[in-house]
Short mmCIF file of C-alpha atoms in Angstrom, two decimals:
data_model
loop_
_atom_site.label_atom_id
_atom_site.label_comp_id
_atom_site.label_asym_id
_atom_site.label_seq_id
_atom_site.Cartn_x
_atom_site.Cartn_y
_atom_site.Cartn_z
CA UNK A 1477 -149.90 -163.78 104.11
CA UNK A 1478 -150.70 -161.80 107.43
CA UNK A 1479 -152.95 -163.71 108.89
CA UNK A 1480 -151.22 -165.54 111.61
CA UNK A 1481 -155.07 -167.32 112.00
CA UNK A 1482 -153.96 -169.43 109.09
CA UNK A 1483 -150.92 -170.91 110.74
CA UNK A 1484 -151.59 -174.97 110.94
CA UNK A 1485 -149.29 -176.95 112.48
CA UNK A 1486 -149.16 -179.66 109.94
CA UNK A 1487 -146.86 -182.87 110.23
CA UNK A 1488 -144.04 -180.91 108.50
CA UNK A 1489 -144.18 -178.31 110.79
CA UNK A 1490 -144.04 -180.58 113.95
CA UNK A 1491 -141.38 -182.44 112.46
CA UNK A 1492 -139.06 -179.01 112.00
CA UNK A 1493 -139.77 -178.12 115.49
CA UNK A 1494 -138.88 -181.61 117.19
CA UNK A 1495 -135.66 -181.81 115.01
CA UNK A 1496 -135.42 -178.54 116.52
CA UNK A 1497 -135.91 -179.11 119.79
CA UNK A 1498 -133.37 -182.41 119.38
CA UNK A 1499 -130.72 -179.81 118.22
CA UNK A 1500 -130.95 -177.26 121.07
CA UNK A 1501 -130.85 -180.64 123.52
CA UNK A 1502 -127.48 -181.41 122.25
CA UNK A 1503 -126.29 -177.80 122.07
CA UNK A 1504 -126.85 -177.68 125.94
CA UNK A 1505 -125.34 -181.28 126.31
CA UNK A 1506 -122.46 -179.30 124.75
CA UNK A 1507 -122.24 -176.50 127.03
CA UNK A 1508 -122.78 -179.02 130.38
CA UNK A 1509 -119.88 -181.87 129.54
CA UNK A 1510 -118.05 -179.43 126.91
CA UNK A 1511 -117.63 -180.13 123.16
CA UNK A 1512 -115.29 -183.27 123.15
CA UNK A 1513 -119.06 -184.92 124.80
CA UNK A 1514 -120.47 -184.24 121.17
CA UNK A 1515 -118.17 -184.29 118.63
CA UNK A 1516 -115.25 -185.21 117.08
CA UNK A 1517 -113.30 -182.13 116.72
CA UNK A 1518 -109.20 -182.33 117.56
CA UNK A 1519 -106.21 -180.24 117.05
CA UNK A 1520 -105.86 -181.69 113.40
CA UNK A 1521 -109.43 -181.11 112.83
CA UNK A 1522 -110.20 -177.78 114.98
CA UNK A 1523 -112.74 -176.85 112.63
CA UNK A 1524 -115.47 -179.58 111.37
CA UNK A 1525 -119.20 -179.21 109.65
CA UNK A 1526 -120.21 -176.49 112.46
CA UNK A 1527 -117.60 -173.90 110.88
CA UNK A 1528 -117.89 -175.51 106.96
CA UNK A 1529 -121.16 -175.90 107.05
CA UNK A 1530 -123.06 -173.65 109.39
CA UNK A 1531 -120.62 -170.50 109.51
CA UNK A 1532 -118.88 -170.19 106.27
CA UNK A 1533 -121.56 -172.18 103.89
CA UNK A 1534 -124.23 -169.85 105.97
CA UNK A 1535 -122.57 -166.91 105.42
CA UNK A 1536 -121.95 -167.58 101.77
CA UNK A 1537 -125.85 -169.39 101.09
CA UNK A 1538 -127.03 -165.49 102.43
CA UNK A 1539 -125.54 -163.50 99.88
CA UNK A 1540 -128.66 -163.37 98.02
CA UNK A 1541 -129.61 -160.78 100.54
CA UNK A 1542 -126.84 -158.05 99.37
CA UNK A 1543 -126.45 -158.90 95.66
CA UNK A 1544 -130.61 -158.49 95.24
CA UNK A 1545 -131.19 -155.43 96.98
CA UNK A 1546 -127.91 -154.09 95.05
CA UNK A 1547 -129.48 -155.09 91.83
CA UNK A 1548 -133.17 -153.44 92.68
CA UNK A 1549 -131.71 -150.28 95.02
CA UNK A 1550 -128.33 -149.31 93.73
CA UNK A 1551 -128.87 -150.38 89.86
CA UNK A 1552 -132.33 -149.62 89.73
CA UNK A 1553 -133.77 -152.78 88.73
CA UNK A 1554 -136.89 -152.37 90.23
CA UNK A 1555 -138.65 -155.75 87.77
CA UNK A 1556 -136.59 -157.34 90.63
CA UNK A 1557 -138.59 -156.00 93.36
CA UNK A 1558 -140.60 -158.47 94.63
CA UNK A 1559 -137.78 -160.60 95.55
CA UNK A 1560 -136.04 -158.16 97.40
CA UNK A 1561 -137.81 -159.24 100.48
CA UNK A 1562 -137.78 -162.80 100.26
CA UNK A 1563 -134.24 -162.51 99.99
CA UNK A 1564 -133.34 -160.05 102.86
CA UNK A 1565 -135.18 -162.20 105.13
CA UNK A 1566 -133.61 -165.23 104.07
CA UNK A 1567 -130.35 -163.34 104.70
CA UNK A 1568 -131.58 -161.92 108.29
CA UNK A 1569 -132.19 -164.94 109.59
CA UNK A 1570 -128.85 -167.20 107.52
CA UNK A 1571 -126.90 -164.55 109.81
CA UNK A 1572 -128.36 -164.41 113.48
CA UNK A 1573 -128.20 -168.34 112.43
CA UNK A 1574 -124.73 -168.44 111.88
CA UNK A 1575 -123.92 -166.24 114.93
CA UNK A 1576 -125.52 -169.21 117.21
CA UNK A 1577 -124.19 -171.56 115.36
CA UNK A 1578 -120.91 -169.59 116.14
CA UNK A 1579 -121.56 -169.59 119.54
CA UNK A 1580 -122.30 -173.41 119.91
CA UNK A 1581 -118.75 -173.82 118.38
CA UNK A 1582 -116.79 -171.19 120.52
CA UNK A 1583 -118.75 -171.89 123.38
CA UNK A 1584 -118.68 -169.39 126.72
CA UNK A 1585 -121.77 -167.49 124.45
CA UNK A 1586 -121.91 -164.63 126.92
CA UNK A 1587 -118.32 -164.16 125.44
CA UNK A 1588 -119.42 -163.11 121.91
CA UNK A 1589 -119.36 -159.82 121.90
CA UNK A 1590 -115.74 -159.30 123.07
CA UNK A 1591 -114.09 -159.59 119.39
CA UNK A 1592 -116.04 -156.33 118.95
CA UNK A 1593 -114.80 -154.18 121.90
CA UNK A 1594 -111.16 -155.73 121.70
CA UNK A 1595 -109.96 -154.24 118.57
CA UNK A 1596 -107.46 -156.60 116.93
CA UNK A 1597 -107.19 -154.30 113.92
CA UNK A 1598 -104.72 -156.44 112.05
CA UNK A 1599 -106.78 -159.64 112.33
CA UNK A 1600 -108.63 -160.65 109.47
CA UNK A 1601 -111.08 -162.73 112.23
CA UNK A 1602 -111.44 -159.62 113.99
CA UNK A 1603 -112.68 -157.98 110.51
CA UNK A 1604 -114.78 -160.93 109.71
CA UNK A 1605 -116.64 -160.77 113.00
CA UNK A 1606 -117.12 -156.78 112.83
CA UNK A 1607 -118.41 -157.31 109.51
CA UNK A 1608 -120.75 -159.97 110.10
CA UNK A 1609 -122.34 -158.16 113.27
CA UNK A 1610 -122.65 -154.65 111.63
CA UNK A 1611 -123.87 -156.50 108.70
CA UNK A 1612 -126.71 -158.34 110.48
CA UNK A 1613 -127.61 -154.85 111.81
CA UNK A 1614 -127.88 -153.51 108.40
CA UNK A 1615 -130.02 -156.41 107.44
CA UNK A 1616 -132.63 -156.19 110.39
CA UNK A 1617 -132.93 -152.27 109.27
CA UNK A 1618 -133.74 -153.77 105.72
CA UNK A 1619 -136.54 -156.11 106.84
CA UNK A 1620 -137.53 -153.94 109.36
CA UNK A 1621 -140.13 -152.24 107.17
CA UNK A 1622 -142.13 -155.76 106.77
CA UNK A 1623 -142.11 -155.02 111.01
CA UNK A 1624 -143.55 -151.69 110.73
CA UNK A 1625 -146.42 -152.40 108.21
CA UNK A 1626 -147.70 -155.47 110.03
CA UNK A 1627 -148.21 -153.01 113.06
CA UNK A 1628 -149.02 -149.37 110.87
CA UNK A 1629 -146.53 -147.74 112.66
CA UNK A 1630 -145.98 -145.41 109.47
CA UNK A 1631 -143.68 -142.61 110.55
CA UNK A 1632 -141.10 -144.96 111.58
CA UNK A 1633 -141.73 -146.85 107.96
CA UNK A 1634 -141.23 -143.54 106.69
CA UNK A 1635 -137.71 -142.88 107.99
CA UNK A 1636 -136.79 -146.42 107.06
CA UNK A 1637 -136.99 -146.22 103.87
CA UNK A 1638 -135.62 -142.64 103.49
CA UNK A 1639 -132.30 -144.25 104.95
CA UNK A 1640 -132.79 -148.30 103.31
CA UNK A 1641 -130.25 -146.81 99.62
CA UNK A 1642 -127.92 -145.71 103.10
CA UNK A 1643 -128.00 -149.21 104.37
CA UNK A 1644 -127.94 -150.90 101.16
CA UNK A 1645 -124.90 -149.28 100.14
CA UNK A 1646 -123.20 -150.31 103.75
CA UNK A 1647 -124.64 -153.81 102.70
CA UNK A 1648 -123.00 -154.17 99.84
CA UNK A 1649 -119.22 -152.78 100.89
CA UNK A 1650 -119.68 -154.79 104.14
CA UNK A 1651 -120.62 -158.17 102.51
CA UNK A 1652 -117.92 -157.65 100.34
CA UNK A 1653 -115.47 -157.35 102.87
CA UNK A 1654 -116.33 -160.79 105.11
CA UNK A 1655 -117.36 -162.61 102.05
CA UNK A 1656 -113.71 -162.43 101.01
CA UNK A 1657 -112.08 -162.13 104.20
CA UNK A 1658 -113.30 -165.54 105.07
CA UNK A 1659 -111.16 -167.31 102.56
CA UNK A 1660 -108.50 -164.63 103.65
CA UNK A 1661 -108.45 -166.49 107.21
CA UNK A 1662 -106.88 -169.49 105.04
CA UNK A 1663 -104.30 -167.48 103.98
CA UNK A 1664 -102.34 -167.83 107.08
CA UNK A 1665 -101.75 -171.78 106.98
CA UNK A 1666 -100.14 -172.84 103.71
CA UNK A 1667 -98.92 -175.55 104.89
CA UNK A 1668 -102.19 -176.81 106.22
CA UNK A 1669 -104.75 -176.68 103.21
CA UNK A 1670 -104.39 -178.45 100.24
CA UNK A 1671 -102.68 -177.25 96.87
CA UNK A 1672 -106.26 -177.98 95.04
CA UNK A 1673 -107.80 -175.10 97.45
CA UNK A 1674 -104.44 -173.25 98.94
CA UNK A 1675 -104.22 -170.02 96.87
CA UNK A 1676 -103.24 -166.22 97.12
CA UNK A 1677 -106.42 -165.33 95.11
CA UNK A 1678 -108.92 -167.47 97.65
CA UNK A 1679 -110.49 -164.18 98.77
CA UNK A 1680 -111.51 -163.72 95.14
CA UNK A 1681 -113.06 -167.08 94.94
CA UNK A 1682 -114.92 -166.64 97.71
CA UNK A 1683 -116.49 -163.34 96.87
CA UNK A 1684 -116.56 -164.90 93.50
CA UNK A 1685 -118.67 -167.90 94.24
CA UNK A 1686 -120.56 -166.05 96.96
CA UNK A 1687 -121.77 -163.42 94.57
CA UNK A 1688 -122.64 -166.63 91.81
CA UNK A 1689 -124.64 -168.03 94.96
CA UNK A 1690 -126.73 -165.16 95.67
CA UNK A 1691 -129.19 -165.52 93.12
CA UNK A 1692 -129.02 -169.51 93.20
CA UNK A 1693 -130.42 -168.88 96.79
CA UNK A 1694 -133.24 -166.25 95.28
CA UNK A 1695 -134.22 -169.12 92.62
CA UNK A 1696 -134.28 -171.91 95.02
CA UNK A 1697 -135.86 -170.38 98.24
CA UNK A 1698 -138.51 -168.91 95.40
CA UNK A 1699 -139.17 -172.60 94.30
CA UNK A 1700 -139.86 -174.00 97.57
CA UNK A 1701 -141.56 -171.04 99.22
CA UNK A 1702 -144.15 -171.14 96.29
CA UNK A 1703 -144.68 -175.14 97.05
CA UNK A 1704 -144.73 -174.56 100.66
CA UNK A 1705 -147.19 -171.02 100.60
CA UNK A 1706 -149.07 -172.50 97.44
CA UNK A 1707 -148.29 -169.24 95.70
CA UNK A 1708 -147.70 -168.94 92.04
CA UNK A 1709 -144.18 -169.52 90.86
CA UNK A 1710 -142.31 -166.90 89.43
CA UNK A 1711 -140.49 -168.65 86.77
CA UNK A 1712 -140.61 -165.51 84.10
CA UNK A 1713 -139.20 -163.04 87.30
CA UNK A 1714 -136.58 -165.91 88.14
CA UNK A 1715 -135.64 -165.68 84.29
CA UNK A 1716 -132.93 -162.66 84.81
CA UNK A 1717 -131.15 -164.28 88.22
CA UNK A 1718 -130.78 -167.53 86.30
CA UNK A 1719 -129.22 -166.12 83.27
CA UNK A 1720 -126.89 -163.78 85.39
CA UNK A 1721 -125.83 -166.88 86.67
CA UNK A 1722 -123.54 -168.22 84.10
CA UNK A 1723 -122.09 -165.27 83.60
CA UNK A 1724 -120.50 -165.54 87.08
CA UNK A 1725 -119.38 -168.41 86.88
CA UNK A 1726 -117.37 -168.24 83.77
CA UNK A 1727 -115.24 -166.04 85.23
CA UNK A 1728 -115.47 -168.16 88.84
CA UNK A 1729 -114.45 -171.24 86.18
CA UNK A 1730 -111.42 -168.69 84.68
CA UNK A 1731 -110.09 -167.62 87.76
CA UNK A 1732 -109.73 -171.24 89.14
CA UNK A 1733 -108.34 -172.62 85.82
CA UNK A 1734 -105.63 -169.70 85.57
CA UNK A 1735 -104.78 -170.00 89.46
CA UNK A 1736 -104.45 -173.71 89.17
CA UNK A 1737 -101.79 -173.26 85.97
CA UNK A 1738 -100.16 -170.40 87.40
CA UNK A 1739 -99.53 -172.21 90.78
CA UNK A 1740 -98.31 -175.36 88.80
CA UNK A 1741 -100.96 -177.43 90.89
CA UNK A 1742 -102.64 -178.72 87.50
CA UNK A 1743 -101.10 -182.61 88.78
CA UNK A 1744 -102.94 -182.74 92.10
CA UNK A 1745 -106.34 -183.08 89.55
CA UNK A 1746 -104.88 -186.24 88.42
CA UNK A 1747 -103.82 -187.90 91.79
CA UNK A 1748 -106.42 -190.31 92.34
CA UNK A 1749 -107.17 -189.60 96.47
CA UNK A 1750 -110.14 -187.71 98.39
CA UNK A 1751 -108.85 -184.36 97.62
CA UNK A 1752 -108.93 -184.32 93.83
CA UNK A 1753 -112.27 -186.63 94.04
CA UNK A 1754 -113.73 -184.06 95.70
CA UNK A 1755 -112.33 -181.17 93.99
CA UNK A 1756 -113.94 -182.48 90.42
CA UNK A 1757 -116.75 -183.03 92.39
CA UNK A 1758 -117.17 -179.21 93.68
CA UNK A 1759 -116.55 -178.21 90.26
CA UNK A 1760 -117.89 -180.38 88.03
CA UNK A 1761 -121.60 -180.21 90.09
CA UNK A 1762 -121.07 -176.53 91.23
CA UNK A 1763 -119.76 -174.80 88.23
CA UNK A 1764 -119.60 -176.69 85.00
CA UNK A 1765 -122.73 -178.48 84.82
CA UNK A 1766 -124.96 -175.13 86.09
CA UNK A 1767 -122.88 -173.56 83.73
CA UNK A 1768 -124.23 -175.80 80.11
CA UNK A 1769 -128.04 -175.64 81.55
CA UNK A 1770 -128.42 -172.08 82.13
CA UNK A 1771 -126.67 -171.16 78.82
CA UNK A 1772 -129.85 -172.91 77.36
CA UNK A 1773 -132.51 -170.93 76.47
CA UNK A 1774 -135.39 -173.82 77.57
CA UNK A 1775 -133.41 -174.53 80.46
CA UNK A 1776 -133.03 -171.14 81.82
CA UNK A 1777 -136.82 -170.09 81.59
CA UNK A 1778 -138.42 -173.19 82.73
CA UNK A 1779 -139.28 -173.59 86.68
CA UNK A 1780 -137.78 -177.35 86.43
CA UNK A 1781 -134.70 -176.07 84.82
CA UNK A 1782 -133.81 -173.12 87.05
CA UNK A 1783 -134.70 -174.76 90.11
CA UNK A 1784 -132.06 -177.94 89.26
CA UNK A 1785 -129.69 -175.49 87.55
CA UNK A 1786 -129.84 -173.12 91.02
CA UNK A 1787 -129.46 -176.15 93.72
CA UNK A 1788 -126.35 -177.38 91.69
CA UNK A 1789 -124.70 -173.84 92.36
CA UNK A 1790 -125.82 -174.07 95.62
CA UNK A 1791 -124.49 -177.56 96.45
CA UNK A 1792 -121.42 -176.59 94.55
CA UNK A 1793 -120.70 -173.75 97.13
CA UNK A 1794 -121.17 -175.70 100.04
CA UNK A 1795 -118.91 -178.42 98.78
CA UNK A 1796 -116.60 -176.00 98.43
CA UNK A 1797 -116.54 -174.22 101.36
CA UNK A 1798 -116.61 -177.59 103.26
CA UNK A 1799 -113.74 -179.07 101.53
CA UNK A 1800 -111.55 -175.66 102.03
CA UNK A 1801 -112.34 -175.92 106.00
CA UNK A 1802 -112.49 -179.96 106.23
CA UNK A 1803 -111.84 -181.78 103.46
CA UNK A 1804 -109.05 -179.79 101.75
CA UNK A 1805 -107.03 -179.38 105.30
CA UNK A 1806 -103.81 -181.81 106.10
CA UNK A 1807 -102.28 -182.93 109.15
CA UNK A 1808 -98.60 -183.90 110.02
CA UNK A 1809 -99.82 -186.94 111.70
CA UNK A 1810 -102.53 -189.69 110.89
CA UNK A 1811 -105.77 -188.39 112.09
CA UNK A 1812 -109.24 -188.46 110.74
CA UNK A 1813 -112.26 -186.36 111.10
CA UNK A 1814 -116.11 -187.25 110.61
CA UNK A 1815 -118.70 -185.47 112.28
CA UNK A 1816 -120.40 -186.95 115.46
CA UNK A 1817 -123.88 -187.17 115.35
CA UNK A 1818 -124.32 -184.43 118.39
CA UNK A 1819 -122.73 -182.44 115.60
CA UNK A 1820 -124.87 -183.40 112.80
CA UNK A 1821 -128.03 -183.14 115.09
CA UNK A 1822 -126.77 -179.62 116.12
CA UNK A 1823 -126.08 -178.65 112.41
CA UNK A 1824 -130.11 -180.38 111.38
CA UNK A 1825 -131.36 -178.44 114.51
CA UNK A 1826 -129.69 -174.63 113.15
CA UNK A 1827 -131.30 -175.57 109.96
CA UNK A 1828 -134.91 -176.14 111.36
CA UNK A 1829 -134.75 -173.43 113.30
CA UNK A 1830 -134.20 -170.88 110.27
CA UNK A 1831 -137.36 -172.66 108.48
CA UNK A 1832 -139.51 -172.80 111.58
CA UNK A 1833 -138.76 -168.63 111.59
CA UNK A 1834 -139.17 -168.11 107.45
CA UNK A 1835 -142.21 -170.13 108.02
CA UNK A 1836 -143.54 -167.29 110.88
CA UNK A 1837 -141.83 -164.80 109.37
CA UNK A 1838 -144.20 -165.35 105.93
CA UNK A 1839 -147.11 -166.08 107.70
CA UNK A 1840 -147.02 -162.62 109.94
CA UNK A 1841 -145.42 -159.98 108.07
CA UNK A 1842 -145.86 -158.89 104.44
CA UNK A 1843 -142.83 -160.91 102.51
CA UNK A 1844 -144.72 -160.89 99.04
CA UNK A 1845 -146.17 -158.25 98.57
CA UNK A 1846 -146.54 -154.81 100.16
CA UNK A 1847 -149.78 -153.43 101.17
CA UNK A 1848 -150.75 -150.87 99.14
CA UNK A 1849 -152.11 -148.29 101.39
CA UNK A 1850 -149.04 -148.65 103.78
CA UNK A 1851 -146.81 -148.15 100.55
CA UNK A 1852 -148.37 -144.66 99.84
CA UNK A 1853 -147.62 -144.01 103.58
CA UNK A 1854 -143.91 -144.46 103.18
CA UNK A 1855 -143.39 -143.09 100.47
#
């Protein structure tokens, strides 16, 4: 799929790019009459759908970048290779997204790259922002050889991949790192976030349900990206991801159920409010219900079954990293959030934007296969 000559745009297409366009419209309405003019953000609710959707459910969506080229590169899976692409550019772009989406949020953009030169070496911000900029270096050296074959520039795809296990490696430790340290940032305000998701362990569960993710993200961008570039599906590759799956999330499923005993918090399930609605919620679609299909043998190696089994991990995640930033956080006085519809716009508009580049990105560079010849060149 190299042939940029085969690029139509269709009614989908056009659709993505005017939902697009509507997005980066309100960002700049944001910037001119600052971000009280398009949403509904306060000092109760400092952080809305822009942070617990586009930031922390982006960051956690790409993990499917690191945990696949750990499987293929470090453990040697190499029946996993094809997907190692897919999945790095999915990552690539889930990143720079979640850096503008960042930016939108912070505002002052030309400010983003002070965390970095400031060190503030005992912040865990300052560590998740390191990591996620080093990280989406490491990721554009990773897709970088689909660059360098689409223009045969094969020295440079030579010294790539001499130096990808390098990268991987750095990958791997740094995902780890802001994966975790994201729930770490919750650490600091007890007092704010809910018993249900308030816990020394939330680190755990984040790298926890971020690693469970991962290959959620392989199966379901795999679905739709054989719909969208009529290719065949891969339902027999996709078997392994969805029966690693499970696995995960028992011990995801353990760790909550021990933490919630251990903590005493077992009553807030039974309190019939928001918080425990949507607590069963993020579990019960997330985590148990993923859990019984893929433990079936018909379920786990049919398309229909991964692909339903594989968007209920991935709705599960972003309900839960929604309710830890939103949802799960309480105020001393009465005060409501919902987002504003410059927010949801913005949020639709982010979204668009990382399909309208996958979309390119498959259509110009070699994301399913590699060309032979150019191969033999790098290695």
């Amino acid at each position: 799929m190299t042939d940029n000559a085969n690029i139509k745009l269709g009614p989908g297409l056009w659709t993505l790019i005017v939902l697009t366009a509507i997005g980066v419209v309100t960002a700049l309405l944001r910037y001119a009459f600052g971000i009280g003019f398009v949403s509904n953000l306060s000092d109760g609710y400092p952080w809305g759908i822009w942070i617990g959707f586009d930031v922390m459910s982006g960051v956690a969506l790409a993990a499917g970048g690191f945990t696949t080229a750990a499987v293929v590169h470090i453990f040697g899976r190499e029946k996993y290779h094809a997907l190692v692409r897919p999945a790095i550019l999915t990552a690539f772009l889930g990143y720079v997204l979640v850096i503008v989406a960042l930016m939108v949020d912070l505002g002052r953009p030309w400010n983003i790259w002070r965390p970095l030169y400031h060190f503030q070496v005992k912040s865990v911000m300052f560590e998740v922002a390191s990591c996620v900029a080093l990280y989406t270096v490491v990721l554009a050296v990773e897709f970088a050889p689909s660059v360098l074959e689409r223009f045969k520039m094969h020295k440079a795809l030579t010294l790539v991949k001499k130096v990808t296990i390098g990268f991987v490696i750095a990958g791997v430790i740094l995902s780890t790192m802001h994966q975790s340290s994201l729930g770490s940032v919750f650490l600091i305000v007890p007092h704010k976030l809910h018993p249900l998701w308030y816990t020394p362990i939330l680190p755990l569960l984040f790298l926890a349900s971020a690693i469970a993710v991962g290959p959620a993200m392989v199966i379901v961008e795999g679905m739709f990206s054989s719909k969208a570039f009529k290719r065949p599906p891969e339902t027999e590759l996709l078997t392994g991801p969805a029966r690693a799956i499970p696995v995960i999330l028992m011990i995801y499923l353990i760790m909550r159920g021990a933490d919630l005993m251990a903590r005493d918090a077992i009553p807030y399930l039974f309190v019939f409010n928001v918080a425990a609605i949507a607590f069963w919620l993020e579990l019960l679609i997330g985590a148990v219900l993923p859990l019984a299909l893929l433990l079936n043998r018909e379920v786990y190696t049919s398309r229909t079954g991964q692909f339903w089994s594989a968007l209920c991990v991935v709705i599960g995640v972003v309900m839960n990293r929604l309710n830890v930033a939103v949802t799960g956080i309480t105020v001393e006085r009465w005060e409501s959030y919902y987002p504003a519809i410059g927010e949801i716009l913005i949020t639709i508009g982010v979204v668009c934007a990382g399909l309208i580049a996958f979309y390119f990105a498959v259509k110009n560079f070699a994301i399913y296969h590699e060309p032979r010849s150019v191969v033999e060149h790098g290695r």
